[in-house]
Amino acid sequence: MSEYKLKSKRYGGGFRAFFFDWMILILFVALVIICCVSNAQFRTMNNIMNVLRQASFISIIAMGEFFVILTGQMDMSITSTIGMTSIFFAGFVVNNGMPMGIALVLVLLMSAVVGLINGVLTVYGKMPSFIATLVVMNVLKGLYYIYSRGLPISGLPSSFNYLGAGYVFNIVPFPVVMMLVIAVILWAMTKYTAVGRAFYAVGGNAEASRLSGINTRFVGILAFVLCGVLSSVGALGLTARSLSGNVSIGEELLFDVMTIVVLGGTSLTGGRGKIFGVVIGALFLQVISNYMVLMSINTYWQWVVKGIILVAVVLIDSNTKKD
Amino acid sequence: MKSVKSKAVAQKLIILSVLVVMFVFFAIMRSGFASYLNVMTIALSTCVNGLLALGVTFCITTAGIDLSIGTTMTFSCVMSGIAFNNWGFPIWLAIIFGFIVGGFCGLTSGFAVAKMKLPPFIATLAMQMVTEGLSLVVSGIRPVYFTNAPGYQDIALGGFLGIDGFYNAFVLFVVGVIIAWVLYSRTLLGRYTKAIGSNEEAARLSGINTEKWKMLVYMVSGLFSAFAGLIMSSRLGSAQPQLGAGYESEAIAAAVIGGTSMSGGEGSIIGTVIGAFIISVLTNGLRSMAVSTEWQTVVTGLVLAGAVYFDLLRKRGKAA
Amino acid sequence: MAQELIRMEHISKSFPGVKALSDVSFQLNAGEVHALVGENGAGKSTLMKVLTGVYAKDEGRIFLHGKEVDIRGVRDSQRLGIVMIHQELNLMNHLTVAQNIFIGREERRALFFLNDAALNRRARELFERLRVDIDPTVPVGSLTVAKQQMVEIAKALSYNSEVLIMDEPTAALTDNEIEDLFRVIRMLRAEGKGIIHISHRLEELKQISDRITVMRDGGYVATVDTAQAQTNQIISMMVGREIFITRSERAAPQNAPVALEVKNLNAGRMVRDVSFKVHKGEILGIAGLVGAGRTETARAIFGADPLESGEIFVHGQRLNIRTPKDAVRAGIAYLSEDRKRYGLMLGLSVQTNTSIAAMKRFLRAGFFLSDAREEQNMRKMIDELSIKTPSTHQLTRFLSGGNQQKVVLAKWLTRNCDVLIFDEPTRGIDVGAKNEIYKLLDRLAAEGKAIIMISSELPEIIRVSNRVVVMCEGRITGEVKGDEIDQTTIMRYATMREAQAIGGE
C-alpha cells in the first residue's frame, strides 16, 4: 500500500537530538577518564565505590524530582520532605520505641501525603507549582523543627547503618544496589506501563493529552506523590549513614537535585528525559565534587561550579530545542 | 468604573488593617510589645527584609522571580568588606563597590533571563548558588569585619539627628522606599515593568525594547540587595558570609502579601512595605509570646499561602 | 470628487506554495467607510497586512495622497498614519487606559519622571472628541470588550492616523455596543478619515459602509456602491460562479442508524440551542463563517468545554459527557483545527502519539506495555493511512502537516472511535495531501464511521458532505441535503442574520 519504505532507523530527531540525548554519557565517560588519568587517588577502588555510594541516595531523590519536572512542574519542597523523614523516623524509633519497619512505612506514607498536598494544590488549586511547593516547604520545615526543637535525634540502632554503609558481597555498597534496583523499576515503569507513558504525554502537551482522554489530573498528582516517596527513600539512606535524624540534612540538596535532573537531559518544559540520564547526572556531579575534594579545592567553589553547570546545561538544552 | 480604583485602595487598607489588628493584638497580649524600644526593634528588623522585598517586587511584577536576592545581599557586603580590608579602598568607595557588585549580579541574572531566555526561576537559582559559594570562598568562611572603619556601624545604628533609638537605618529605609516608589510609579522603568508583566507581546509590539527593560529590572533588584547588605553589615559590624539563603522567602512573602501578583502586571510599593512590616510584627510578636522560632516559620508559611491564595481568587474573580 | 487617500495597484503576494494575493487593486477616499468582504481565506487580511507593512509585497505599488510610499514595517505605516485594529486586541490589562494609549510615547518631566497627568489629559481629550465615556485612569482589564475597542481606536487616533483598518470589529459586541461603535465610525468619517471595515456581516455593511469591495481566492472581484448593491449580488460575487466540484460518488446511507444526536446544546455565547444528528456511514458537514460557533460546538460535545444544557445521545443512549475522557470512552474522537496545540505531542515519537489514547490495548498481562504490539499497530496505520515517516520512532515534529494530521487520525482509529469530528482537517495542508484526506474521509464513511466535518472551505464541504448544517452566531440557521448543497445556499444561511433583516428587499 505505501510506496514509502520504512527504514529500520530507530532513532528519530536526527543527529543533533541523538547527540544531545547521549551527550551527558559521553561527557561523563570523558570526565571519568580525565580524572582517572590525572589523579592516582581517584582511580582507587575504594574511592570509586565511595563516589558511587555518595551518588546513590541523591540520585534516588533526583528520580523523584524527575517525574515532577517530566510533567512540566517543579517541586521545591523536597528539602523539607527529606528533613521531615529524617527527623520523624529517628523520633519514632528512638523516642517512641517503634519497630523500625513500622516507622519506615509511616514516614513513607507521610511523604506520600506531602506529595498529595503538593499535587492537589497544583492540579486542583491551579497554583503555580513553584509557589505551592515553596509554601509547603516552609510549613513542613516549621513542623519538624517543632517536633525536634531543631536538635538532632541520635541513637538509631546500628543495624540500620547497613542501609547507608553496608556492602553486598563485601564489595558493592548496598546503597548502590538499592539505587540500581529503584532505577530499573522506574525505568520499566516509564517504558512499559501506560501510566509511565502518560507522564511523557502530559509533559509533552497537557491539553492534547486531556483531549486524548488521559486523566491528566491523576497523572499530575501521581508525579508529586512519587517525588515525595522517593525523596523520603533517599532521606532514609542519608539518615542511616549518620544513624541520627537531622533537620538540616536536606537543606542544600535542592540545587544538586535540580542540577542532576537537568544534567540528565530532562527538559525543564516537560515531556523529555530518561531515568538513566538522572543516574548519570548524579554520578557526574559526584565525580566533580570528589575530584575537587581530592585536589583540595575549597568546597564552596563547588557551589559556584554547580551553579555554572546548571545554567550551561539549561542553555544548551534550550538551544537544541529551537530547531 | 470608579470602583476599580477604590478597590485597589481598599486592598491596601485591608492589609494595613491586618497590620494594625496584629499589632494591637500583640500589644494587648504582651505589655512590653508596644513600647518605644520594641517598636524600634521591629522597625529595625523590617529594614533589611523590606529593602530586599522592594527589589523583588519589580521582578515579580514582570511575572519573574529573583531567588538570589538574599545571597546577593551577602555577597555584595562581603565584597565591600574585602575591598575595604584587603585592597585598601576608602570606606565610601568600598560601599559604592558593594553596590556595583550587587548591580552586576542582578544584571547578570537579567541577561540570563532576557537575552538567554532562561526561566527566571532557574537563572536566579543558579545565581544564588554562585553568589553563596563565592561569598564563602572569598571570605574563607570567616566574618569580614568593618572594625577599622570608625562610624560604619553608625550608618545603621546611629541615632538620627541624635534621637536615641531612632536609628539611621529607618531613614535609609525610607529613602529606599521613596526611590522604589518613584521608580515604580513615576518612571518608564516602572511603567514598562508593569507592561511586560501584563502582556509582554503587546508591550513588544508597542515598540518597547522588552529585553533591555527586563535586564534593568533584575539590576534594580540586585542594587536593592546591595542596599540591604549595607544595612545588614553595618548593623552587625561585619559581613557574615553564611547568612543570606532563606532571606528570599520572607522577601517574596512580603511582596505577595502586599498585593504584588505572582502572575505579573500589578503590584504596589506601599503594599510591599506593609507586607514587610506584617512579617516583622508577626515574628516579633510570636517571639515575645515565647512561641518557638519553628512555629514562627509555620505561621509565616501559612500567611504566604493565604496571600498567594487570595491572589489566585482575585485573578479568578476577574476572569469570571 | 472625493479626495483620494490610498491607492493600492496590482498587489501580489506569495507564500511558499500559495499565491495569497494576485493583482489586487484597492482604493480608499477620505471621508469614506470602505468595506472589504470575502470568504475566509479570500485574502482580505493579507491585503491589509501588506498595507500596514506586516508583510512585504512581491509586486505592486501603494500611493498615499497620490504619492508612492514604501512601507517596510508597522512603524512605517504608523508614521504614515495607517493603523490597524486587530481582532485580538493588543492591550495590557493591568495598565490604565491612558497608559495603554501612550505606551512607548510617554510624556516625561526632566527626562525621567512620567507625567501621567498629561497622559490622562490627552486621553480625556481624545475620548471627548469621540464622545465616549471612559475614565483614562482605570485599568484596561476592567473595561468591557467594546470599551477596550474604543481604547484601541483612541490609541490609533493618537497617532494622528488618517486611515483606520478594523478587522471584524463587531464580532464580540452586543447590538447597543455596535450602535455606539458605528456612531464613532460615522463621526470619524465626517472628520475626513478613511476607514476600512473588514466584516462578514453584510447587514452591518449596508448600514455603515459607502462602498464594498469583494475579494475571492486572493483576487479582486469588484467594487460596488453600497446604496446600489443587492445582498444576493454580493453573496454571489463572494462565492463566484458555480465552479464544477466533483462530488463524492458515495451515496448517502439508506436507513442507517443514528450514531450521534445532540439536542438543544447550549454553551456560552457561541453555542445556542444546537441540535442535529449524524448517521452511521454519513458525512455531515458543518459550514459557517469564522466565529459561527462550530469549533465551540464540537468542543462542547467532546467535553472539552463545559456544557450549560442539552442532551447528547451516542448510538441511541443518552450520555453524560463531562470530560474528554467520557467522550473518548463513548467512541467520540475530536481532531482539532490546531493539531499542534490540541492534537499532538510534537516532541514525542509518532508511535507514542498513535497509541496514547488507547494504551490499554497494548498491555501485556494487564500491566506491561508491549512495544512490539504498539509497533505492529503503528505499521498497520502507516500502511492504511499512507503515513510518510522514516520510522515509527520519528519525532512527530519532523512530519509534514498532512502526515501529522494522519497521525492524529491514527490515534483515534487505534482507539476504535466511530464518531469522528474533524475540525478544519485540511488547514495548512498542501493540495495533493488534501485530496488524500478527502479520499480517507470517504473510505472511513464507507466503513461505517459517522463523520462530522467542520470546514470553512465551501468547495471542500460540498465535495465530501452528504448533508450540511450551517451555523451563524452560535445557532444552526439551515440544513441542506444531497443535490441542494451549493455555495450560494450555504452562504445565504451562513449570513442568515442579514438575510432576515433585508428579507423585504
JSON list of C-alpha atoms in Angstrom, two decimals, chain C residues 278-431:
[
{"chain": "C", "resi": 278, "resn": "VAL", "atom": "CA", "xyz": [-25.40, 12.18, 12.22]},
{"chain": "C", "resi": 279, "resn": "HIS", "atom": "CA", "xyz": [-25.92, 8.63, 10.93]},
{"chain": "C", "resi": 280, "resn": "LYS", "atom": "CA", "xyz": [-23.54, 5.74, 10.58]},
{"chain": "C", "resi": 281, "resn": "GLY", "atom": "CA", "xyz": [-21.69, 5.94, 7.30]},
{"chain": "C", "resi": 282, "resn": "GLU", "atom": "CA", "xyz": [-22.63, 9.55, 6.77]},
{"chain": "C", "resi": 283, "resn": "ILE", "atom": "CA", "xyz": [-20.51, 12.66, 6.46]},
{"chain": "C", "resi": 284, "resn": "LEU", "atom": "CA", "xyz": [-22.19, 15.69, 7.98]},
{"chain": "C", "resi": 285, "resn": "GLY", "atom": "CA", "xyz": [-20.61, 19.00, 7.07]},
{"chain": "C", "resi": 286, "resn": "ILE", "atom": "CA", "xyz": [-20.86, 21.94, 9.41]},
{"chain": "C", "resi": 287, "resn": "ALA", "atom": "CA", "xyz": [-20.43, 25.13, 7.45]},
{"chain": "C", "resi": 288, "resn": "GLY", "atom": "CA", "xyz": [-20.30, 28.72, 8.58]},
{"chain": "C", "resi": 289, "resn": "LEU", "atom": "CA", "xyz": [-18.06, 31.72, 8.70]},
{"chain": "C", "resi": 290, "resn": "VAL", "atom": "CA", "xyz": [-15.29, 32.26, 11.20]},
{"chain": "C", "resi": 291, "resn": "GLY", "atom": "CA", "xyz": [-16.80, 32.82, 14.62]},
{"chain": "C", "resi": 292, "resn": "ALA", "atom": "CA", "xyz": [-20.05, 30.99, 13.85]},
{"chain": "C", "resi": 293, "resn": "GLY", "atom": "CA", "xyz": [-19.56, 28.69, 16.85]},
{"chain": "C", "resi": 294, "resn": "ARG", "atom": "CA", "xyz": [-18.67, 25.47, 15.04]},
{"chain": "C", "resi": 295, "resn": "THR", "atom": "CA", "xyz": [-15.48, 24.68, 16.95]},
{"chain": "C", "resi": 296, "resn": "GLU", "atom": "CA", "xyz": [-17.20, 25.61, 20.20]},
{"chain": "C", "resi": 297, "resn": "THR", "atom": "CA", "xyz": [-20.00, 23.16, 19.41]},
{"chain": "C", "resi": 298, "resn": "ALA", "atom": "CA", "xyz": [-17.50, 20.38, 18.71]},
{"chain": "C", "resi": 299, "resn": "ARG", "atom": "CA", "xyz": [-15.60, 21.07, 21.92]},
{"chain": "C", "resi": 300, "resn": "ALA", "atom": "CA", "xyz": [-18.80, 21.10, 23.94]},
{"chain": "C", "resi": 301, "resn": "ILE", "atom": "CA", "xyz": [-19.88, 17.73, 22.53]},
{"chain": "C", "resi": 302, "resn": "PHE", "atom": "CA", "xyz": [-16.42, 16.35, 23.26]},
{"chain": "C", "resi": 303, "resn": "GLY", "atom": "CA", "xyz": [-16.47, 17.51, 26.87]},
{"chain": "C", "resi": 304, "resn": "ALA", "atom": "CA", "xyz": [-13.50, 19.80, 26.37]},
{"chain": "C", "resi": 305, "resn": "ASP", "atom": "CA", "xyz": [-15.54, 22.81, 27.48]},
{"chain": "C", "resi": 306, "resn": "PRO", "atom": "CA", "xyz": [-18.39, 22.71, 29.98]},
{"chain": "C", "resi": 307, "resn": "LEU", "atom": "CA", "xyz": [-21.91, 22.32, 28.63]},
{"chain": "C", "resi": 308, "resn": "GLU", "atom": "CA", "xyz": [-24.64, 24.52, 30.11]},
{"chain": "C", "resi": 309, "resn": "SER", "atom": "CA", "xyz": [-27.55, 22.43, 28.99]},
{"chain": "C", "resi": 310, "resn": "GLY", "atom": "CA", "xyz": [-28.58, 19.95, 26.34]},
{"chain": "C", "resi": 311, "resn": "GLU", "atom": "CA", "xyz": [-28.51, 16.23, 25.70]},
{"chain": "C", "resi": 312, "resn": "ILE", "atom": "CA", "xyz": [-26.06, 14.03, 23.85]},
{"chain": "C", "resi": 313, "resn": "PHE", "atom": "CA", "xyz": [-27.04, 10.58, 22.54]},
{"chain": "C", "resi": 314, "resn": "VAL", "atom": "CA", "xyz": [-24.48, 8.13, 21.21]},
{"chain": "C", "resi": 315, "resn": "HIS", "atom": "CA", "xyz": [-25.96, 5.11, 19.42]},
{"chain": "C", "resi": 316, "resn": "GLY", "atom": "CA", "xyz": [-29.29, 5.98, 20.97]},
{"chain": "C", "resi": 317, "resn": "GLN", "atom": "CA", "xyz": [-28.01, 6.06, 24.51]},
{"chain": "C", "resi": 318, "resn": "ARG", "atom": "CA", "xyz": [-28.10, 9.27, 26.48]},
{"chain": "C", "resi": 319, "resn": "LEU", "atom": "CA", "xyz": [-24.65, 10.04, 27.86]},
{"chain": "C", "resi": 320, "resn": "ASN", "atom": "CA", "xyz": [-23.41, 12.46, 30.42]},
{"chain": "C", "resi": 321, "resn": "ILE", "atom": "CA", "xyz": [-20.16, 13.72, 28.93]},
{"chain": "C", "resi": 322, "resn": "ARG", "atom": "CA", "xyz": [-18.24, 15.97, 31.23]},
{"chain": "C", "resi": 323, "resn": "THR", "atom": "CA", "xyz": [-14.62, 15.37, 30.29]},
{"chain": "C", "resi": 324, "resn": "PRO", "atom": "CA", "xyz": [-12.89, 14.33, 27.08]},
{"chain": "C", "resi": 325, "resn": "LYS", "atom": "CA", "xyz": [-12.26, 11.03, 28.81]},
{"chain": "C", "resi": 326, "resn": "ASP", "atom": "CA", "xyz": [-16.02, 10.35, 28.89]},
{"chain": "C", "resi": 327, "resn": "ALA", "atom": "CA", "xyz": [-16.30, 11.25, 25.22]},
{"chain": "C", "resi": 328, "resn": "VAL", "atom": "CA", "xyz": [-13.43, 9.02, 24.18]},
{"chain": "C", "resi": 329, "resn": "ARG", "atom": "CA", "xyz": [-14.92, 6.16, 26.15]},
{"chain": "C", "resi": 330, "resn": "ALA", "atom": "CA", "xyz": [-18.14, 6.64, 24.22]},
{"chain": "C", "resi": 331, "resn": "GLY", "atom": "CA", "xyz": [-16.20, 6.38, 20.96]},
{"chain": "C", "resi": 332, "resn": "ILE", "atom": "CA", "xyz": [-16.19, 10.04, 20.02]},
{"chain": "C", "resi": 333, "resn": "ALA", "atom": "CA", "xyz": [-12.99, 11.50, 18.61]},
{"chain": "C", "resi": 334, "resn": "TYR", "atom": "CA", "xyz": [-12.17, 15.15, 18.03]},
{"chain": "C", "resi": 335, "resn": "LEU", "atom": "CA", "xyz": [-9.48, 16.23, 15.60]},
{"chain": "C", "resi": 336, "resn": "SER", "atom": "CA", "xyz": [-8.77, 19.85, 16.40]},
{"chain": "C", "resi": 337, "resn": "GLU", "atom": "CA", "xyz": [-8.09, 22.55, 13.85]},
{"chain": "C", "resi": 338, "resn": "ASP", "atom": "CA", "xyz": [-4.94, 23.35, 15.81]},
{"chain": "C", "resi": 339, "resn": "ARG", "atom": "CA", "xyz": [-3.22, 19.97, 15.69]},
{"chain": "C", "resi": 340, "resn": "LYS", "atom": "CA", "xyz": [-0.01, 21.21, 17.20]},
{"chain": "C", "resi": 341, "resn": "ARG", "atom": "CA", "xyz": [-1.65, 22.61, 20.28]},
{"chain": "C", "resi": 342, "resn": "TYR", "atom": "CA", "xyz": [-4.52, 20.24, 20.87]},
{"chain": "C", "resi": 343, "resn": "GLY", "atom": "CA", "xyz": [-3.71, 17.10, 18.97]},
{"chain": "C", "resi": 344, "resn": "LEU", "atom": "CA", "xyz": [-0.09, 16.13, 19.14]},
{"chain": "C", "resi": 345, "resn": "MET", "atom": "CA", "xyz": [2.84, 15.82, 21.46]},
{"chain": "C", "resi": 346, "resn": "LEU", "atom": "CA", "xyz": [5.33, 17.12, 18.94]},
{"chain": "C", "resi": 347, "resn": "GLY", "atom": "CA", "xyz": [8.36, 16.15, 20.99]},
{"chain": "C", "resi": 348, "resn": "LEU", "atom": "CA", "xyz": [7.29, 12.50, 21.25]},
{"chain": "C", "resi": 349, "resn": "SER", "atom": "CA", "xyz": [7.51, 9.78, 18.66]},
{"chain": "C", "resi": 350, "resn": "VAL", "atom": "CA", "xyz": [4.91, 9.03, 16.02]},
{"chain": "C", "resi": 351, "resn": "GLN", "atom": "CA", "xyz": [4.25, 5.71, 17.68]},
{"chain": "C", "resi": 352, "resn": "THR", "atom": "CA", "xyz": [3.62, 7.19, 21.12]},
{"chain": "C", "resi": 353, "resn": "ASN", "atom": "CA", "xyz": [1.25, 9.72, 19.64]},
{"chain": "C", "resi": 354, "resn": "THR", "atom": "CA", "xyz": [-0.65, 6.98, 17.88]},
{"chain": "C", "resi": 355, "resn": "SER", "atom": "CA", "xyz": [-1.09, 4.74, 20.88]},
{"chain": "C", "resi": 356, "resn": "ILE", "atom": "CA", "xyz": [-1.59, 7.37, 23.57]},
{"chain": "C", "resi": 357, "resn": "ALA", "atom": "CA", "xyz": [-5.39, 7.31, 23.54]},
{"chain": "C", "resi": 358, "resn": "ALA", "atom": "CA", "xyz": [-5.60, 3.51, 23.66]},
{"chain": "C", "resi": 359, "resn": "MET", "atom": "CA", "xyz": [-2.77, 2.40, 25.92]},
{"chain": "C", "resi": 360, "resn": "LYS", "atom": "CA", "xyz": [-4.89, -0.40, 27.35]},
{"chain": "C", "resi": 361, "resn": "ARG", "atom": "CA", "xyz": [-4.79, -2.18, 24.01]},
{"chain": "C", "resi": 362, "resn": "PHE", "atom": "CA", "xyz": [-1.06, -2.64, 24.28]},
{"chain": "C", "resi": 363, "resn": "LEU", "atom": "CA", "xyz": [-0.78, -4.00, 27.77]},
{"chain": "C", "resi": 364, "resn": "ARG", "atom": "CA", "xyz": [0.55, -7.46, 28.33]},
{"chain": "C", "resi": 365, "resn": "ALA", "atom": "CA", "xyz": [-0.70, -9.20, 31.47]},
{"chain": "C", "resi": 366, "resn": "GLY", "atom": "CA", "xyz": [-2.80, -6.11, 32.06]},
{"chain": "C", "resi": 367, "resn": "PHE", "atom": "CA", "xyz": [0.17, -4.04, 33.10]},
{"chain": "C", "resi": 368, "resn": "PHE", "atom": "CA", "xyz": [3.23, -4.09, 30.87]},
{"chain": "C", "resi": 369, "resn": "LEU", "atom": "CA", "xyz": [3.28, -2.13, 27.66]},
{"chain": "C", "resi": 370, "resn": "SER", "atom": "CA", "xyz": [4.28, -4.20, 24.71]},
{"chain": "C", "resi": 371, "resn": "ASP", "atom": "CA", "xyz": [6.47, -2.21, 22.40]},
{"chain": "C", "resi": 372, "resn": "ALA", "atom": "CA", "xyz": [6.05, -4.90, 19.76]},
{"chain": "C", "resi": 373, "resn": "ARG", "atom": "CA", "xyz": [2.26, -4.65, 19.74]},
{"chain": "C", "resi": 374, "resn": "GLU", "atom": "CA", "xyz": [2.44, -0.88, 19.59]},
{"chain": "C", "resi": 375, "resn": "GLU", "atom": "CA", "xyz": [4.80, -1.08, 16.67]},
{"chain": "C", "resi": 376, "resn": "GLN", "atom": "CA", "xyz": [2.63, -3.63, 14.91]},
{"chain": "C", "resi": 377, "resn": "ASN", "atom": "CA", "xyz": [-0.37, -1.32, 15.21]},
{"chain": "C", "resi": 378, "resn": "MET", "atom": "CA", "xyz": [1.70, 1.64, 14.09]},
{"chain": "C", "resi": 379, "resn": "ARG", "atom": "CA", "xyz": [2.85, -0.18, 10.99]},
{"chain": "C", "resi": 380, "resn": "LYS", "atom": "CA", "xyz": [-0.72, -1.12, 10.21]},
{"chain": "C", "resi": 381, "resn": "MET", "atom": "CA", "xyz": [-1.73, 2.51, 10.49]},
{"chain": "C", "resi": 382, "resn": "ILE", "atom": "CA", "xyz": [1.23, 3.62, 8.38]},
{"chain": "C", "resi": 383, "resn": "ASP", "atom": "CA", "xyz": [0.03, 1.26, 5.66]},
{"chain": "C", "resi": 384, "resn": "GLU", "atom": "CA", "xyz": [-3.66, 2.04, 5.92]},
{"chain": "C", "resi": 385, "resn": "LEU", "atom": "CA", "xyz": [-3.29, 5.80, 6.04]},
{"chain": "C", "resi": 386, "resn": "SER", "atom": "CA", "xyz": [-0.09, 6.03, 3.96]},
{"chain": "C", "resi": 387, "resn": "ILE", "atom": "CA", "xyz": [1.70, 7.98, 6.65]},
{"chain": "C", "resi": 388, "resn": "LYS", "atom": "CA", "xyz": [5.08, 9.07, 5.41]},
{"chain": "C", "resi": 389, "resn": "THR", "atom": "CA", "xyz": [7.58, 8.72, 8.19]},
{"chain": "C", "resi": 390, "resn": "PRO", "atom": "CA", "xyz": [11.13, 7.37, 8.10]},
{"chain": "C", "resi": 391, "resn": "SER", "atom": "CA", "xyz": [10.48, 5.27, 11.17]},
{"chain": "C", "resi": 392, "resn": "THR", "atom": "CA", "xyz": [7.93, 4.58, 13.86]},
{"chain": "C", "resi": 393, "resn": "HIS", "atom": "CA", "xyz": [10.22, 6.38, 16.29]},
{"chain": "C", "resi": 394, "resn": "GLN", "atom": "CA", "xyz": [10.45, 9.60, 14.32]},
{"chain": "C", "resi": 395, "resn": "LEU", "atom": "CA", "xyz": [9.58, 12.65, 16.39]},
{"chain": "C", "resi": 396, "resn": "THR", "atom": "CA", "xyz": [6.20, 13.96, 15.28]},
{"chain": "C", "resi": 397, "resn": "ARG", "atom": "CA", "xyz": [7.64, 17.48, 14.94]},
{"chain": "C", "resi": 398, "resn": "PHE", "atom": "CA", "xyz": [9.53, 16.44, 11.83]},
{"chain": "C", "resi": 399, "resn": "LEU", "atom": "CA", "xyz": [6.49, 15.24, 9.84]},
{"chain": "C", "resi": 400, "resn": "SER", "atom": "CA", "xyz": [4.70, 17.35, 7.25]},
{"chain": "C", "resi": 401, "resn": "GLY", "atom": "CA", "xyz": [1.32, 18.87, 8.08]},
{"chain": "C", "resi": 402, "resn": "GLY", "atom": "CA", "xyz": [-0.63, 16.26, 6.15]},
{"chain": "C", "resi": 403, "resn": "ASN", "atom": "CA", "xyz": [1.20, 13.42, 7.81]},
{"chain": "C", "resi": 404, "resn": "GLN", "atom": "CA", "xyz": [0.77, 14.96, 11.24]},
{"chain": "C", "resi": 405, "resn": "GLN", "atom": "CA", "xyz": [-2.95, 15.08, 10.55]},
{"chain": "C", "resi": 406, "resn": "LYS", "atom": "CA", "xyz": [-2.84, 11.40, 9.66]},
{"chain": "C", "resi": 407, "resn": "VAL", "atom": "CA", "xyz": [-1.07, 10.63, 12.93]},
{"chain": "C", "resi": 408, "resn": "VAL", "atom": "CA", "xyz": [-3.90, 12.30, 14.84]},
{"chain": "C", "resi": 409, "resn": "LEU", "atom": "CA", "xyz": [-6.36, 10.23, 12.82]},
{"chain": "C", "resi": 410, "resn": "ALA", "atom": "CA", "xyz": [-4.32, 7.10, 13.50]},
{"chain": "C", "resi": 411, "resn": "LYS", "atom": "CA", "xyz": [-4.59, 7.85, 17.20]},
{"chain": "C", "resi": 412, "resn": "TRP", "atom": "CA", "xyz": [-8.37, 7.80, 17.06]},
{"chain": "C", "resi": 413, "resn": "LEU", "atom": "CA", "xyz": [-8.61, 4.81, 14.74]},
{"chain": "C", "resi": 414, "resn": "THR", "atom": "CA", "xyz": [-6.35, 2.93, 17.14]},
{"chain": "C", "resi": 415, "resn": "ARG", "atom": "CA", "xyz": [-8.87, 3.74, 19.81]},
{"chain": "C", "resi": 416, "resn": "ASN", "atom": "CA", "xyz": [-11.66, 2.40, 17.57]},
{"chain": "C", "resi": 417, "resn": "CYS", "atom": "CA", "xyz": [-13.64, 5.60, 17.73]},
{"chain": "C", "resi": 418, "resn": "ASP", "atom": "CA", "xyz": [-16.67, 5.52, 15.43]},
{"chain": "C", "resi": 419, "resn": "VAL", "atom": "CA", "xyz": [-17.86, 9.09, 15.67]},
{"chain": "C", "resi": 420, "resn": "LEU", "atom": "CA", "xyz": [-15.14, 11.30, 14.26]},
{"chain": "C", "resi": 421, "resn": "ILE", "atom": "CA", "xyz": [-15.33, 15.09, 14.46]},
{"chain": "C", "resi": 422, "resn": "PHE", "atom": "CA", "xyz": [-12.89, 16.73, 12.06]},
{"chain": "C", "resi": 423, "resn": "ASP", "atom": "CA", "xyz": [-12.29, 20.42, 12.66]},
{"chain": "C", "resi": 424, "resn": "GLU", "atom": "CA", "xyz": [-10.76, 22.03, 9.56]},
{"chain": "C", "resi": 425, "resn": "PRO", "atom": "CA", "xyz": [-8.97, 18.80, 8.62]},
{"chain": "C", "resi": 426, "resn": "THR", "atom": "CA", "xyz": [-7.09, 20.27, 5.69]},
{"chain": "C", "resi": 427, "resn": "ARG", "atom": "CA", "xyz": [-5.90, 23.52, 7.19]},
{"chain": "C", "resi": 428, "resn": "GLY", "atom": "CA", "xyz": [-2.27, 24.14, 6.42]},
{"chain": "C", "resi": 429, "resn": "ILE", "atom": "CA", "xyz": [-2.05, 21.10, 4.18]},
{"chain": "C", "resi": 430, "resn": "ASP", "atom": "CA", "xyz": [-0.99, 21.28, 0.56]},
{"chain": "C", "resi": 431, "resn": "VAL", "atom": "CA", "xyz": [-3.32, 20.44, -2.30]}
]
